[in-house]
mmCIF file of C-alpha atoms and ligand atoms in Angstrom:
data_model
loop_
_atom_site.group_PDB
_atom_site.id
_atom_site.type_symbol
_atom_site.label_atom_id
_atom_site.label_comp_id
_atom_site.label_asym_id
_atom_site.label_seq_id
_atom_site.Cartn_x
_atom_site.Cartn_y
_atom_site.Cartn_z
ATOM 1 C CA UNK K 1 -27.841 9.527 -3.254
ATOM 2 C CA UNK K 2 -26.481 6.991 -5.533
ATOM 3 C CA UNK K 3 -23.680 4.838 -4.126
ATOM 4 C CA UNK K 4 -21.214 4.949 -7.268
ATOM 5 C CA UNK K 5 -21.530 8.160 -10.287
ATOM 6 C CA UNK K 6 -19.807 8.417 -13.108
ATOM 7 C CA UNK K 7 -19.925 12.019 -14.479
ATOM 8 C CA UNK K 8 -18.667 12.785 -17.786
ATOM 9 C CA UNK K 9 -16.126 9.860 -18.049
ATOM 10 C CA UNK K 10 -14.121 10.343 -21.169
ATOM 11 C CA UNK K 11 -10.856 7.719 -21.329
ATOM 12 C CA UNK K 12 -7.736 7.518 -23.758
ATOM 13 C CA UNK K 13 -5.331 4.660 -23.017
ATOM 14 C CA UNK K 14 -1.494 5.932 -22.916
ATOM 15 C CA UNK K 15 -0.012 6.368 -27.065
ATOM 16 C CA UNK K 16 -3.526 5.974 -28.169
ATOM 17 C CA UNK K 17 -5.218 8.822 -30.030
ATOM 18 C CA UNK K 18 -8.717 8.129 -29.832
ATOM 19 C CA UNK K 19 -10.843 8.010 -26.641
ATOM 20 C CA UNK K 20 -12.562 3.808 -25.758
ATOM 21 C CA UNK K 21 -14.517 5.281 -23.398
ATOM 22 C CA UNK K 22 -16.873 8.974 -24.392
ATOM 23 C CA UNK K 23 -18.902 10.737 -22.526
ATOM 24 C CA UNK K 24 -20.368 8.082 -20.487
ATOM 25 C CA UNK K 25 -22.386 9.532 -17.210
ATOM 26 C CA UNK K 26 -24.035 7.161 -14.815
ATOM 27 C CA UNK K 27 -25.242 6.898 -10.982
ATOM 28 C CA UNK K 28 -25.898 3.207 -9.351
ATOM 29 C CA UNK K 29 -28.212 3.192 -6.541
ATOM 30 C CA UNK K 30 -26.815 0.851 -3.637
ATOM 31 C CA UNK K 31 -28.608 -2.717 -3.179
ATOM 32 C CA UNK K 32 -29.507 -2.686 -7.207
ATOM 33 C CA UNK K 33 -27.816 -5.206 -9.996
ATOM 34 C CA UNK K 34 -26.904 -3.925 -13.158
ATOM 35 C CA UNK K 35 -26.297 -6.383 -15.790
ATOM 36 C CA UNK K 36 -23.986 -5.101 -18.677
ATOM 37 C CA UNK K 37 -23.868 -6.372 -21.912
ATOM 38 C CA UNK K 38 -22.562 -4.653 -25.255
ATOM 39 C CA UNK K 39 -20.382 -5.825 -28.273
ATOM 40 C CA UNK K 40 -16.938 -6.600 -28.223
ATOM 41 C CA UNK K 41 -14.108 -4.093 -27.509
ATOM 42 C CA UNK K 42 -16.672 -2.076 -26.600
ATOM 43 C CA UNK K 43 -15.451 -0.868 -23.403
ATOM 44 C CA UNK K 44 -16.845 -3.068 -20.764
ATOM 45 C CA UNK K 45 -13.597 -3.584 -19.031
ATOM 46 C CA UNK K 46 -12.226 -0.269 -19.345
ATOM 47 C CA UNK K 47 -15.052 1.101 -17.636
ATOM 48 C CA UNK K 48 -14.892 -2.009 -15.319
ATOM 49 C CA UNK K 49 -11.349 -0.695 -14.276
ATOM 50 C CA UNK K 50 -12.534 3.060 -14.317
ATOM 51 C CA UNK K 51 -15.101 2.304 -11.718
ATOM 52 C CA UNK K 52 -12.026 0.387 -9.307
ATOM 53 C CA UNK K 53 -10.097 3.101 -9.689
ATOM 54 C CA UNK K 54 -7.150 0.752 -11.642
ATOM 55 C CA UNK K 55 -7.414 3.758 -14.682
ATOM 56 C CA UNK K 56 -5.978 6.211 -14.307
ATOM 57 C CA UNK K 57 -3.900 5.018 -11.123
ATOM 58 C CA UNK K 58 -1.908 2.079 -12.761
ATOM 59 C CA UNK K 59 -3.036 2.081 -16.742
ATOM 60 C CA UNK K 60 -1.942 5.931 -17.186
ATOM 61 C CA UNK K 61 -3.419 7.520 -19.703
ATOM 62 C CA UNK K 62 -5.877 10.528 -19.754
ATOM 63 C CA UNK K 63 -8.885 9.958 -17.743
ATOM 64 C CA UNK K 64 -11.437 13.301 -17.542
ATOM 65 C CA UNK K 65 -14.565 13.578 -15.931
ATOM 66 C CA UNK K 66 -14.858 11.815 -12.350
ATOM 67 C CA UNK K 67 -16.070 8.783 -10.310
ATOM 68 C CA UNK K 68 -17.524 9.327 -6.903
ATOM 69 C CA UNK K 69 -17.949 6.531 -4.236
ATOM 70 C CA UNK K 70 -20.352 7.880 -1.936
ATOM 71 C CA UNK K 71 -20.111 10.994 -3.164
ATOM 72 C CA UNK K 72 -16.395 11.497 -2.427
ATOM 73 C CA UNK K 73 -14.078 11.371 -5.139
ATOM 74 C CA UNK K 74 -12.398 8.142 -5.676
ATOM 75 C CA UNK K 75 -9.352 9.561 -6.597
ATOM 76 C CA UNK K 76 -8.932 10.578 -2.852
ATOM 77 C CA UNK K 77 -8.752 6.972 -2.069
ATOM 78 C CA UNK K 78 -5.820 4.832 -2.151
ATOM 79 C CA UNK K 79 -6.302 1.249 -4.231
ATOM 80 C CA UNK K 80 -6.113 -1.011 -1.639
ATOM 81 C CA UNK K 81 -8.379 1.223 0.436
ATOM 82 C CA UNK K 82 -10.837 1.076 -2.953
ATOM 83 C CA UNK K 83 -10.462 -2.520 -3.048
ATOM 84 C CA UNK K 84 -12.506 -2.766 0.146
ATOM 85 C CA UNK K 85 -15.611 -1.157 -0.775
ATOM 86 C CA UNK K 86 -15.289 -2.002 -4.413
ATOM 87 C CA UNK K 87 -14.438 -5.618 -5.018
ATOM 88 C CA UNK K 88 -13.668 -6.791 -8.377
ATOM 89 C CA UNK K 89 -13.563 -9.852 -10.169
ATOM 90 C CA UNK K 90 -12.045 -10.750 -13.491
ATOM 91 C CA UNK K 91 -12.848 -12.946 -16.594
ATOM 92 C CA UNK K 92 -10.880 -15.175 -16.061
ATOM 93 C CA UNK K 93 -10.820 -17.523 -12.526
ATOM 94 C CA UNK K 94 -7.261 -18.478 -12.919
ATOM 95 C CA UNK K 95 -5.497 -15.494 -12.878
ATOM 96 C CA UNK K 96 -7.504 -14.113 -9.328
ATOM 97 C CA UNK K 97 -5.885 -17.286 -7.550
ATOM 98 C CA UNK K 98 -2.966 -15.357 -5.142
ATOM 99 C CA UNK K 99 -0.953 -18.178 -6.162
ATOM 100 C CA UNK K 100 0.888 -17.778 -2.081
ATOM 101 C CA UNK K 101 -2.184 -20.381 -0.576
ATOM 102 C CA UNK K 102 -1.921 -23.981 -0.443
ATOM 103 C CA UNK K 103 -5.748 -24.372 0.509
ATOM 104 C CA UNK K 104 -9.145 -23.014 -0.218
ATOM 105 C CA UNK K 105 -9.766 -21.236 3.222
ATOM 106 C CA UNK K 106 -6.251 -19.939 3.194
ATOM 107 C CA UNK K 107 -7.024 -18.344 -0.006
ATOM 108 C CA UNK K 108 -10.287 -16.829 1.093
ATOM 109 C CA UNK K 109 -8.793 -15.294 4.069
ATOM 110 C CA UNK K 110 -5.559 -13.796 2.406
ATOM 111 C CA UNK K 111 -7.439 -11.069 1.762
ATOM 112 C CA UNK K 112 -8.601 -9.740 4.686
ATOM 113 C CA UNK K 113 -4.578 -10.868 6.407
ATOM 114 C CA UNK K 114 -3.891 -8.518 3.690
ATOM 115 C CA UNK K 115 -6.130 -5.954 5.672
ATOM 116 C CA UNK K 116 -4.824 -6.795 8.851
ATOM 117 C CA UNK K 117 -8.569 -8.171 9.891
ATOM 118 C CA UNK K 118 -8.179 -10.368 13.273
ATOM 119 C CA UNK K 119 -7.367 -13.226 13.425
ATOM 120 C CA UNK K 120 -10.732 -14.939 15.126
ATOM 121 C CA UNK K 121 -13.033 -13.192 13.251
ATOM 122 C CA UNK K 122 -10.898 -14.178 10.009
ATOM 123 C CA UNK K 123 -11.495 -17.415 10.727
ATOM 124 C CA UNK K 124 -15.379 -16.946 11.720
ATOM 125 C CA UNK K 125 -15.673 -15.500 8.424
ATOM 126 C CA UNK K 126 -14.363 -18.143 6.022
ATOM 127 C CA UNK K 127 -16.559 -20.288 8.025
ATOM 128 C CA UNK K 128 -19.645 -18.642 6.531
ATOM 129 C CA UNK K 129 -18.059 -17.691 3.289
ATOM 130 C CA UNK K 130 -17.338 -21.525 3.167
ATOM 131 C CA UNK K 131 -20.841 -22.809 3.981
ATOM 132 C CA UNK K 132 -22.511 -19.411 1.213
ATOM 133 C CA UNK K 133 -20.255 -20.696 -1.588
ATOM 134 C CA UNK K 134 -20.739 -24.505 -1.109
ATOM 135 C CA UNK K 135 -16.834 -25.132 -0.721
ATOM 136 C CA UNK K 136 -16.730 -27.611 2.160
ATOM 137 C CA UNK K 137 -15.557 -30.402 0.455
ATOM 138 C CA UNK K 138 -12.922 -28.287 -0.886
ATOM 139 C CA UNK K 139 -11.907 -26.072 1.724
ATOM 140 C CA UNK K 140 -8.521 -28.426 2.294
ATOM 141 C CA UNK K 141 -7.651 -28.707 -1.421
ATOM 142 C CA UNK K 142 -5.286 -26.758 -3.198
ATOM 143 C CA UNK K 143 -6.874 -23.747 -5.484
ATOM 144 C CA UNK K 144 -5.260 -25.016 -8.488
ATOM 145 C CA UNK K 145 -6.544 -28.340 -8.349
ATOM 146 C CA UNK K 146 -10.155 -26.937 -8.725
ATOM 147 C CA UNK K 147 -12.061 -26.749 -12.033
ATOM 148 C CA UNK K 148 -12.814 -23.332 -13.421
ATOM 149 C CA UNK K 149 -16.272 -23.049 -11.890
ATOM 150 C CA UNK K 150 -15.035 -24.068 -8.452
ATOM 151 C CA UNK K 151 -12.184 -21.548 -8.848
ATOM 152 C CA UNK K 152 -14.478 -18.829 -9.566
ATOM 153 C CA UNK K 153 -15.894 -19.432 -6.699
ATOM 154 C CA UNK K 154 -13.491 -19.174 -4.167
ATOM 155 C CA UNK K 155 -12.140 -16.144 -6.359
ATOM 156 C CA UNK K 156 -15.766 -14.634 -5.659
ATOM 157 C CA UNK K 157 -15.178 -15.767 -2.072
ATOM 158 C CA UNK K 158 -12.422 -13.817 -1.313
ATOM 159 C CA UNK K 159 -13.831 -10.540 -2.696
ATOM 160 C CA UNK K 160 -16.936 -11.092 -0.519
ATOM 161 C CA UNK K 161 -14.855 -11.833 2.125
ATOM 162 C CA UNK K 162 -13.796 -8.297 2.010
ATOM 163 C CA UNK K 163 -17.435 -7.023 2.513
ATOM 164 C CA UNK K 164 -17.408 -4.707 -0.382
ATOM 165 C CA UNK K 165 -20.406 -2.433 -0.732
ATOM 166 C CA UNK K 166 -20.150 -2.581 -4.118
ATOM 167 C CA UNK K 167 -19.095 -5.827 -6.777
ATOM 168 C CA UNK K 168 -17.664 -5.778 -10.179
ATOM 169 C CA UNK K 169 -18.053 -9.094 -11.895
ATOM 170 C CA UNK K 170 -16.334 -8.866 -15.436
ATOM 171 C CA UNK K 171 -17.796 -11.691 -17.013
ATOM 172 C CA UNK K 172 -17.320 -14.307 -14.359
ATOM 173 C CA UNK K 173 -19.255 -16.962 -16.149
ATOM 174 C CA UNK K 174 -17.698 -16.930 -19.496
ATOM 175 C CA UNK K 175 -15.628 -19.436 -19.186
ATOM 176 C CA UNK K 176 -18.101 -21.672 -16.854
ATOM 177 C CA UNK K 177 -20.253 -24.961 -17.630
ATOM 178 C CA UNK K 178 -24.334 -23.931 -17.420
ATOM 179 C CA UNK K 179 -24.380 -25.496 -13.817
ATOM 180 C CA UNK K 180 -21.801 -23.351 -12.704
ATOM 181 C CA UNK K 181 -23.149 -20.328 -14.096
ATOM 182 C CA UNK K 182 -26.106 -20.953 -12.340
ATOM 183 C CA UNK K 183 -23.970 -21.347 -9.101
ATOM 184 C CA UNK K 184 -22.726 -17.876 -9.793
ATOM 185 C CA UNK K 185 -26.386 -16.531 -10.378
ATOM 186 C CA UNK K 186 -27.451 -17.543 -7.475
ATOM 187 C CA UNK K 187 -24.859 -16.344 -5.360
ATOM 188 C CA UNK K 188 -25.306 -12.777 -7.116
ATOM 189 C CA UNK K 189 -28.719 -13.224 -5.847
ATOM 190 C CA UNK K 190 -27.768 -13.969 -2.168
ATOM 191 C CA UNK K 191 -25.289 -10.997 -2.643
ATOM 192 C CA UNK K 192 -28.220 -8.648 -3.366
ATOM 193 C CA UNK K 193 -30.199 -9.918 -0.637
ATOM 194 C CA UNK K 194 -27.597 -9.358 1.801
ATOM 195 C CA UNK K 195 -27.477 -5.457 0.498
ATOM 196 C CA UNK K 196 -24.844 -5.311 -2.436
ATOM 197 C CA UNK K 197 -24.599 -3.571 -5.027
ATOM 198 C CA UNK K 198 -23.703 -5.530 -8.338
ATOM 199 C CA UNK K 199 -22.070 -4.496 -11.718
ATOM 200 C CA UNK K 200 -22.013 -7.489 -13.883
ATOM 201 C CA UNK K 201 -20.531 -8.179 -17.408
ATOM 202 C CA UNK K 202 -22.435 -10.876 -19.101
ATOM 203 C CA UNK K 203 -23.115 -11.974 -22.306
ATOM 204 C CA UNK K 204 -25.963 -14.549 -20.615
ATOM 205 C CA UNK K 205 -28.828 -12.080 -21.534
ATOM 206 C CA UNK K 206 -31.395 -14.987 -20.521
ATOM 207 C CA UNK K 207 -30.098 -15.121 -16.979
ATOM 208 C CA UNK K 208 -30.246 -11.417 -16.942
ATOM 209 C CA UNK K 209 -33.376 -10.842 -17.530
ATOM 210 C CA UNK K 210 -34.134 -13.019 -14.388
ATOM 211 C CA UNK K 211 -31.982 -11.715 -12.079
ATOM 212 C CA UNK K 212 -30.998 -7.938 -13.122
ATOM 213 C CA UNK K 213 -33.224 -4.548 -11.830
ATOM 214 C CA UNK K 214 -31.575 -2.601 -14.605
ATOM 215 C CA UNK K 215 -29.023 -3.093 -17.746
ATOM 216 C CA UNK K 216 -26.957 -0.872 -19.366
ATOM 217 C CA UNK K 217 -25.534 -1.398 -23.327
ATOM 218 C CA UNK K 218 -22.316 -0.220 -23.993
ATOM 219 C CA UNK K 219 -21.620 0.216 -28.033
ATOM 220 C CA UNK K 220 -18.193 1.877 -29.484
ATOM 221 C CA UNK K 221 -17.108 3.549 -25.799
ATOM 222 C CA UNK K 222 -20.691 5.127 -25.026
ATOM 223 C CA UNK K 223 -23.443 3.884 -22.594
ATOM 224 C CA UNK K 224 -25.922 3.967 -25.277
ATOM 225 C CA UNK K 225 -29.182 2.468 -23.577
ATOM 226 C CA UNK K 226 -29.827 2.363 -19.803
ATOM 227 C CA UNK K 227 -33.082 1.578 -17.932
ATOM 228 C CA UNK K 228 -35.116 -1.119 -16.543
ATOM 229 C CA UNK K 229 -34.365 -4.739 -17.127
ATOM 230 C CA UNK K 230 -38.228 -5.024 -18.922
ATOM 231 C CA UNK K 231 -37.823 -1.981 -21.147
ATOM 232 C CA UNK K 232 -34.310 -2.873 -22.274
ATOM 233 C CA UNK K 233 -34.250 -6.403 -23.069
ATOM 234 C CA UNK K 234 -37.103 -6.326 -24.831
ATOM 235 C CA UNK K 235 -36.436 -3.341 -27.140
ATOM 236 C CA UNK K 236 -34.922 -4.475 -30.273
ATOM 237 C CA UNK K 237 -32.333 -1.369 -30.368
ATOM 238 C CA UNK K 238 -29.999 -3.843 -28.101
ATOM 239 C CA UNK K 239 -29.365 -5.716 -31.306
ATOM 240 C CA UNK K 240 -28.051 -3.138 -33.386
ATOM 241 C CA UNK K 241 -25.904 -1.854 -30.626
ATOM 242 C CA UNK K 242 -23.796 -5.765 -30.393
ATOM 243 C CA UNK K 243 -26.073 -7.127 -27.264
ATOM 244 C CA UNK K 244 -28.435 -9.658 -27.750
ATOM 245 C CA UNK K 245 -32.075 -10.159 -26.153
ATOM 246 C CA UNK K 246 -32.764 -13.686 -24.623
ATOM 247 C CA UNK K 247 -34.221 -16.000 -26.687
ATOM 248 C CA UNK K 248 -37.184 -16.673 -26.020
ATOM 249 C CA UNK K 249 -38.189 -12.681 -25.871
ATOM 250 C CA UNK K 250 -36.744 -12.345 -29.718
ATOM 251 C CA UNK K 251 -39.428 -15.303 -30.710
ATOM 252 C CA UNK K 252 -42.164 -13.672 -29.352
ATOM 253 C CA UNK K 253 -41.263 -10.089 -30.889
ATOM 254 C CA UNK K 254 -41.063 -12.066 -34.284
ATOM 255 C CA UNK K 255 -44.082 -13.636 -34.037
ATOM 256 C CA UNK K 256 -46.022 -11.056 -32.243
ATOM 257 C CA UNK K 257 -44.110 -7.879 -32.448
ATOM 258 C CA UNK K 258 -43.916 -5.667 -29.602
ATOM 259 C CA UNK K 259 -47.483 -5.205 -28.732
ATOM 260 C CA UNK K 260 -48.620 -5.385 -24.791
ATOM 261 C CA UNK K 261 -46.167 -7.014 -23.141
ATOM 262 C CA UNK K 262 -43.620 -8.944 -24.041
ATOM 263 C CA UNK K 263 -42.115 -11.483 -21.843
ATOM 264 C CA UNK K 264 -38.367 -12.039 -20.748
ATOM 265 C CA UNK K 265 -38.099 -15.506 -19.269
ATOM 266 C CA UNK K 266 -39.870 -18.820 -20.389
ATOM 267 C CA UNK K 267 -42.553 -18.612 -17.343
ATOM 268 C CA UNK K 268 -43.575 -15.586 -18.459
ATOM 269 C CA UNK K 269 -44.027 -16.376 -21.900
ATOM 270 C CA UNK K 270 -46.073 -19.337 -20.761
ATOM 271 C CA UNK K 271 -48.818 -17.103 -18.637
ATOM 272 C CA UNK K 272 -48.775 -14.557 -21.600
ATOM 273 C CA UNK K 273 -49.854 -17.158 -23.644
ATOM 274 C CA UNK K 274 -52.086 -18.844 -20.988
ATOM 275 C CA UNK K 275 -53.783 -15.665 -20.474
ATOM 276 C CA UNK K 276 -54.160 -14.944 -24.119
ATOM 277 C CA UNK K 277 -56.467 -18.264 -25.047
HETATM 278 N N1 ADP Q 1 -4.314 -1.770 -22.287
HETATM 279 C C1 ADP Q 1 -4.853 -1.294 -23.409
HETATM 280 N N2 ADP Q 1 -4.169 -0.428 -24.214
HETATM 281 C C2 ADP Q 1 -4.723 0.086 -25.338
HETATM 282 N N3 ADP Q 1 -5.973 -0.200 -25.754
HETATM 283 C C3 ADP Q 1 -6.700 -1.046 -25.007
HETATM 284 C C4 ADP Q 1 -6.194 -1.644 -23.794
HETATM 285 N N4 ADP Q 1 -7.148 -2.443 -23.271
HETATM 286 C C5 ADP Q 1 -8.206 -2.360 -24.093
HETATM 287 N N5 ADP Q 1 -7.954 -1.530 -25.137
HETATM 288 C C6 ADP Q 1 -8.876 -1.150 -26.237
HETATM 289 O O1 ADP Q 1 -10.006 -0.490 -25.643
HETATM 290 C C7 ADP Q 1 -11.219 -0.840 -26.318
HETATM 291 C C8 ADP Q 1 -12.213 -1.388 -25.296
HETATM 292 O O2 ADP Q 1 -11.738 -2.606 -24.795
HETATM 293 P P1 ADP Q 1 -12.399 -3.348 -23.570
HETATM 294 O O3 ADP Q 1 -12.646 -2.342 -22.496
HETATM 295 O O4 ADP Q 1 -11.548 -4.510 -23.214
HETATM 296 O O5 ADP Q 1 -13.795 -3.812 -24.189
HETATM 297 P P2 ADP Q 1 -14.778 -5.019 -23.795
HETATM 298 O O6 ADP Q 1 -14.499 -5.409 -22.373
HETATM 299 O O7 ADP Q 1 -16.156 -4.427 -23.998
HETATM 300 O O8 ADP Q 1 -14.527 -6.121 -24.754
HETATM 301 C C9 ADP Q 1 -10.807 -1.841 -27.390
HETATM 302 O O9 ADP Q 1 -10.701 -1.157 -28.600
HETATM 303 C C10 ADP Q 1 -9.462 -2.353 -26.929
HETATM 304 O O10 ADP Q 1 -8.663 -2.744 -28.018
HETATM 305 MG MG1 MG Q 2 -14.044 -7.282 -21.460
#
């Protein structure tokens, strides 16, 4: 059974006339990550907030269709209750800083005094949430003396620290430096290993192809191409649809065209070639 479905999800936002999100069906198996990529304003977020249960609950509008978490309904959940198994993070690092914490580890536990989690194994937690995320030299510092890529972090920190089964990332790297990014990649990795189940946002198609099992292109408020991470990104259909294929994949198509295989990532390309002598 797949951990998170979207059947039939068809979404108008309130005074609007036209639907941003149509017909868009979709089951995520638990322990996968799904990268998502697609052109602007075309509904990544909405659906982002459709999956967290944040539409219909506090966006109104008319919502049809339904999401089910385990098979149940998410509407018979309450948010914060949602926010527990379905963590979410937002574009933007500075405004998923509570703002209430004068340090780092206070900041990754307010969620979970939020939850009423005890108070020992609060504290056991940020310990290992603090040593995952490389923050010990800034566990004492304020959060808003951090850079962006060290406030993402402890942003990503504190939804972990919830033990979601399943994490939204809405383009958590957009606004990050390429080391950071990788920071971020690599703890999406460690997040998989330890069982998640990942829904990322990314325009970084060259880091998806390395670390997604499947994407999904969003184009004008429909799903529009879903599958494996090999057949996607190397189909040139993403184009038209807004996404973009990693670099070094759209080279070989031009200069080889999509015969055999066609690699995503540089290594690959090399052994193709290798091979090919
Ligand atoms: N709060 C809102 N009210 C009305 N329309 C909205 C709202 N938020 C987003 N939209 C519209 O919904 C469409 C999809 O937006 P969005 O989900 O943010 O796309 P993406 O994340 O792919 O850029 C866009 O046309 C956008 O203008
Ligand atoms: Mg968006």
């Amino acid at each position: 059974m797949s951990i998170l479905s979207l059947k039939n999800i068809q979404y108008t936002y309130p005074l609007e006339t036209e639907p941003v999100i149509k017909n868009v069906s979709l089951d995520l198996e638990a322990g996968k990550v799904y990268g998502v990529i697609g052109g602007n304003e075309s509904g990544k977020t909405t659906l982002c907030n459709i999956m967290r249960g944040f539409i219909p609950e506090l966006y109104k509008g008319t919502l049809s269709g339904d999401v089910l978490f385990n098979g149940k309904s998410i509407s018979e959940y309450n948010i914060g209750e949602l926010a527990a198994h379905i963590g979410y993070s937002f574009q933007n690092p500075f405004t998923q800083i509570s703002g209430v914490k004068e340090t780092v580890s206070e900041e990754i536990a307010y969620g979970m005094e939020n939850l009423g989690v005890p108070r020992e194994k609060m504290i056991q937690r940020v310990d290992e949430l603090i040593q995952l995320f490389q923050l010990d030299d800034l566990k004492d510092k304020n959060p808003f003396e951090l850079s962006g890529g060290q406030k993402q972090r402890v942003a990503l920190a504190s939804i972990v620290a919830l033990d979601p089964e399943i994490i939204i990332l809405d383009e958590p790297t957009s606004q990050l430096d390429p080391k950071s990014t990788e920071d971020i990649f690599k703890i999406v990795k460690h997040l998989k290993k330890a069982g998640k189940t990942i829904f990322l946002v990314e325009h970084k198609v060259d880091l998806l192809a390395e670390y997604c099992d499947e994407i999904l292109v969003m184009s004008a408020g429909e799903l529009v191409m879903k599958g494996k991470t090999t057949e996607i990104l190397t189909d040139e259909k993403v184009v038209q649809y807004g996404g973009q294929l990693p670099q070094v994949t759209l080279y070989f198509l031009q200069a080889f065209g999509n015969q055999g295989k066609v690699p995503l990532t540089v290594a690959e390309a090399f052994s193709l070639l290798k091979g090919s002598e």
